[in-house]
Every structure is written in structure tokens, then in C-alpha cells.
Amino acid sequence: MAAEFKPCFNQKSSDTFSPDVKERFTLGFMSRGTRIRQIRKQIGLNQTEFGERVGVTPQAVSQWERGLTEPELDRLQAIAGQFAVDFEWLASGKGDAQLVEPRPTIEAQRPIPAEDLIGLRDFPVFAAAMGGEGHLIVSFEQIETVKRPSILEGVRNAYALLISGDSMRPAFNHGDMALVHPGLPTARDKIHIFYDHPPFGEAGEVEAMIKNLVGWTNDKWKLEQYNPAKLFDVDKIDWPTAHRVVGRYDAR
């Protein structure tokens, strides 16, 4: 039975479909590599560009499409998340190719303009260093103070965290400061900093990671990394604290 493949992409994205690349094909006989190639062609990316979006080489993309190798689970998740394609359809060919809700366009976190900086330089900044598995090691010994952004005026325990690494580019680049409101509730499709145990006080060094919160269950956080694109789950028991990021100071 022929069906038209229409991945559900973010309409605000620059990825658009041209009429000449829309075609009909049979879902039931399509290999996983063919499904990947169809996604790539319909959004007009070459193998190099597609690979950059999901964190692999163009050679790896070519091998997937030719059926010489199979993508690992995390790469399938990255493709599904990056291009808003139903994961079950991508992995097995079952289900609907256009089930998932469009993902928001990834944009740089809004920098705080100078006119929104107020008062004295009383806003604490803490440093993060790269740890294992792409995590951050945060020491809550204040390294400096900067002017407080108006969005965090009067917010108790608000702080800035100096970001190390580029795993959340373009939202955050290496050296940017994430502006954090620890009192806000967790929210879907908002960037948070997750800690392996509650920071401050006598915490000393803590392990942390900055990721987009896609959703959660009773015992899991469902997270998204931007660079390379990856969707994954972590146990809440291992990352019990989530502080919401509300803005950014650009790297100096």
C-alpha cells in the first residue's frame, strides 16, 4: 500500500520541503537505511550536513543508507529527535512516519541586554569544569560577582554558572554564563542544570549537566543534548535536583 512520507518538521525551521522531493513510496518494503536516506533527501541535506546534525561522519551516513552498517540506538534517537520523525517508524518501519509533534527550533538562549542589568554587582558566578561522560564538575566557591539581571531581581539563591564545553550549542557556547533561577518548577522544552545531589551548603563539588528537558516520568528525566544531537533518559534518583535556566550572558 503506497503512502506519502511527510515527516513532521518544525514549521519555523529553515528545513522546508520542495515539491520535487516529495514522492510516494511503499512503507512496508523500505529498509532502515532507505528510511534514513528518504528523511535526508526530503529536507535537502547532503550526507555531510546530515551527519553533522546527528553527530557522525558522512561515511557513516553512506554506510547506513547502503545497508552496510546499522546505526546504534542513540543515533536513531538523535535522528528521530532532530528531524521530528516517529522513532518506531524509523527503527522498524511500523507505525506512522509523521506521528510526533514538531520539536521547537533550537535557538541561542536570549542574552541579557545591558539595560536589563540592575543595581550592584551582587550576582554570584560559579565555575564548571569538564568531567567524565560530558558532565560538569561544579565547585560552589564563588569566582566573581556581576550585575544582577532584572529577571532575577529579588530571587533568592539565583546564580550564574560558567559553562564549559559545547554540548548545548547554539543555545550555549563554551564560556557563556547560564543564568539560573533555582526556585522555578521544572518545565518541558526548557534548559535546566541537573545535579547529582543538591548544591550549595556543604555540598562541595557536585556533578552537573546542562540539557533541555523534554519530559519526565515518576523515575526518569527525558533529556535532549544539542551538539551532537542526542535524546536520552537518566534516573531521577541519580540526578535529583533540576534548576531552570532563564537567560545567558555571552562569553567575554
C-alpha positions as a printed Julia matrix, in Angstrom:
252×3 Matrix{Float64}:
  0.0    0.0    0.0
  1.52   3.29  -1.07
  1.66   6.18   1.38
  3.12   9.64   1.29
  6.0   10.3    3.68
  5.68  13.66   5.4
  7.95  13.99   8.44
  6.51  16.46  10.91
  9.12  19.2   10.94
  9.04  22.48  12.81
  7.35  24.96  10.51
  9.6   27.72  11.84
 12.7   25.82  10.78
 14.65  26.6    7.65
 14.19  22.93   6.65
 11.48  23.11   4.02
 10.13  20.65   1.52
 10.22  21.44  -2.18
  7.64  19.81  -4.47
 10.27  17.98  -6.48
 11.46  15.99  -3.46
  8.01  14.87  -2.29
  7.32  11.4   -3.59
  5.25   8.34  -2.88
  6.75   5.05  -1.83
  5.83   1.8   -0.15
  6.46   1.76   3.61
  6.26  -2.0    4.01
  9.34  -2.82   1.91
 11.58   0.02   2.94
 14.83  -0.79   4.75
 16.06   1.27   7.68
 18.81   2.73   5.5
 16.25   3.7    2.87
 14.14   5.43   5.52
 17.18   7.4    6.65
 18.02   8.36   3.06
 14.43   9.44   2.45
 14.49  11.73   5.51
 17.79  13.25   4.41
 16.67  13.87   0.83
 13.32  15.32   1.77
 14.95  18.02   3.88
 17.61  18.7    1.26
 20.74  17.79   3.21
 23.81  16.08   1.81
 25.44  13.27   3.78
 27.97  15.6    5.38
 25.3   18.03   6.59
 23.06  15.21   7.81
 25.97  13.62   9.68
 26.8   16.9   11.4
 23.23  17.16  12.65
 23.33  13.71  14.27
 27.0   13.57  15.26
 28.51  11.13  12.75
 30.73  11.24   9.66
 29.36  11.33   6.11
 30.93   7.91   5.62
 28.76   6.54   8.43
 25.64   8.03   6.84
 26.58   6.47   3.49
 27.05   3.06   5.1
 23.67   3.3    6.84
 21.89   4.23   3.64
 23.55   1.41   1.68
 22.72  -1.11   4.39
 26.37  -1.9    5.13
 26.06  -0.97   8.81
 23.2   -0.28  11.21
 23.01   2.9   13.3
 23.3    2.48  17.05
 20.26   3.11  19.23
 21.44   6.55  20.35
 21.93   7.6   16.72
 18.41   6.5   15.81
 17.16   8.52  18.77
 19.19  11.51  17.58
 17.71  11.27  14.06
 14.18  10.94  15.41
 14.63  13.87  17.78
 16.49  16.15  15.38
 14.09  15.71  12.49
 10.82  15.06  14.38
 10.27  11.59  12.92
  8.48   8.84  14.83
 11.15   6.62  16.41
  9.23   3.36  16.0
  8.73   4.02  12.29
 12.39   4.92  11.85
 13.65   1.84  13.69
 11.24  -0.81  12.41
  9.05   0.66   9.67
  5.96   0.16  11.82
  3.51   2.89  12.66
  3.1    6.31  11.14
  6.01   8.25   9.69
  4.57  11.55  10.9
  3.35  10.83  14.42
  5.49  13.04  16.54
  4.86  16.65  17.47
  7.3   19.12  15.9
 10.31  19.97  18.05
 10.94  23.66  18.67
 13.64  25.29  16.59
 16.9   25.33  18.54
 17.92  28.91  19.08
 20.59  30.54  21.13
 19.41  31.35  24.63
 18.46  35.03  24.75
 21.4   37.1   26.04
 20.54  39.68  28.66
 20.89  43.22  27.24
 22.79  45.86  29.18
 19.64  47.84  30.0
 18.28  44.83  31.89
 21.24  44.78  34.29
 20.45  46.48  37.56
 21.93  47.53  40.86
 25.17  46.44  42.41
 27.48  43.67  41.33
 25.97  41.17  43.76
 25.12  38.31  41.41
 27.34  35.28  42.14
 29.13  33.35  39.41
 30.33  29.77  39.84
 32.68  27.83  37.57
 32.22  24.45  35.95
 34.95  22.17  34.63
 34.53  19.27  32.24
 34.17  15.9   33.92
 33.69  12.39  32.61
 30.96  11.47  30.11
 30.45  15.12  29.18
 29.3   16.07  32.67
 30.36  19.2   34.53
 32.14  19.39  37.86
 30.88  22.43  39.76
 32.52  23.93  42.8
 30.2   26.31  44.63
 33.02  28.6   45.58
 32.16  31.95  44.06
 34.67  33.08  41.41
 33.26  36.58  40.85
 30.16  38.74  41.06
 28.46  40.53  38.17
 25.48  42.87  37.83
 22.2   41.13  38.51
 19.78  40.71  35.55
 16.36  42.23  36.11
 14.63  38.88  35.54
 16.36  37.62  38.68
 15.88  40.72  40.82
 14.97  39.67  44.34
 15.27  35.94  43.55
 16.83  34.13  46.45
 19.8   31.88  45.61
 19.8   32.84  41.92
 23.23  32.45  40.34
 25.22  32.22  37.11
 27.15  29.14  36.03
 30.12  29.49  33.7
 29.59  26.84  31.01
 32.38  24.53  29.91
 32.04  22.67  26.6
 29.78  22.99  23.56
 27.26  20.19  24.09
 24.36  22.7   24.12
 25.47  24.88  21.22
 23.87  27.01  19.77
 21.86  27.72  22.94
 25.08  27.96  24.98
 28.66  28.24  23.8
 31.77  27.47  25.79
 32.4   30.33  28.2
 28.83  31.63  28.29
 27.15  32.14  31.66
 23.86  30.35  32.29
 21.54  32.46  34.46
 19.74  30.19  36.88
 16.5   30.52  38.87
 16.59  27.55  41.26
 13.09  28.19  42.58
 11.16  27.72  39.34
  9.39  24.41  38.7
 10.7   22.11  36.0
  9.19  22.76  32.58
  9.18  20.89  29.28
 11.38  22.24  26.49
 13.3   24.46  28.89
 17.0   24.15  29.57
 17.89  23.05  33.1
 21.01  22.26  35.06
 20.77  18.84  36.69
 22.8   17.99  39.79
 23.74  14.62  41.24
 22.97  15.99  44.7
 21.65  19.32  45.97
 24.22  22.1   45.51
 25.21  24.84  47.96
 25.64  24.45  51.67
 28.18  21.76  52.43
 27.88  20.19  49.02
 31.45  20.98  47.97
 31.97  19.79  44.4
 28.93  18.39  42.62
 28.46  16.73  39.27
 26.13  18.51  36.87
 24.91  18.59  33.29
 23.1   21.25  31.29
 20.42  19.82  29.0
 17.0   20.55  27.53
 14.2   18.86  29.49
 11.95  17.06  27.01
  9.74  15.42  29.66
  9.75  13.12  32.66
  8.14  10.13  34.34
  7.98   9.18  38.01
 11.58   7.99  37.95
 13.19   9.33  34.76
 14.23  12.63  33.21
 13.94  12.65  29.4
 16.72  14.91  28.17
 17.98  16.41  24.93
 21.5   17.41  24.03
 22.02  19.68  21.02
 25.63  19.01  19.97
 25.85  16.28  18.87
 22.08  15.82  18.82
 21.0   13.14  21.27
 17.91  12.15  23.25
 18.37  10.05  26.37
 16.89   9.19  29.77
 18.53   9.43  33.18
 17.3    8.24  36.57
 15.93  10.91  38.86
 17.5    9.16  41.81
 20.92   9.86  40.24
 20.03  13.47  39.28
 17.54  14.6   41.93
 17.95  18.38  41.54
 16.95  20.42  38.48
 17.48  24.2   38.32
 15.85  26.1   35.47
 17.97  28.33  33.22
 16.29  31.65  32.35
 18.92  33.5   30.32
 22.51  33.88  29.27
 25.46  36.23  29.49
 27.64  35.9   26.4
 31.23  34.76  26.77
 33.59  37.68  27.23
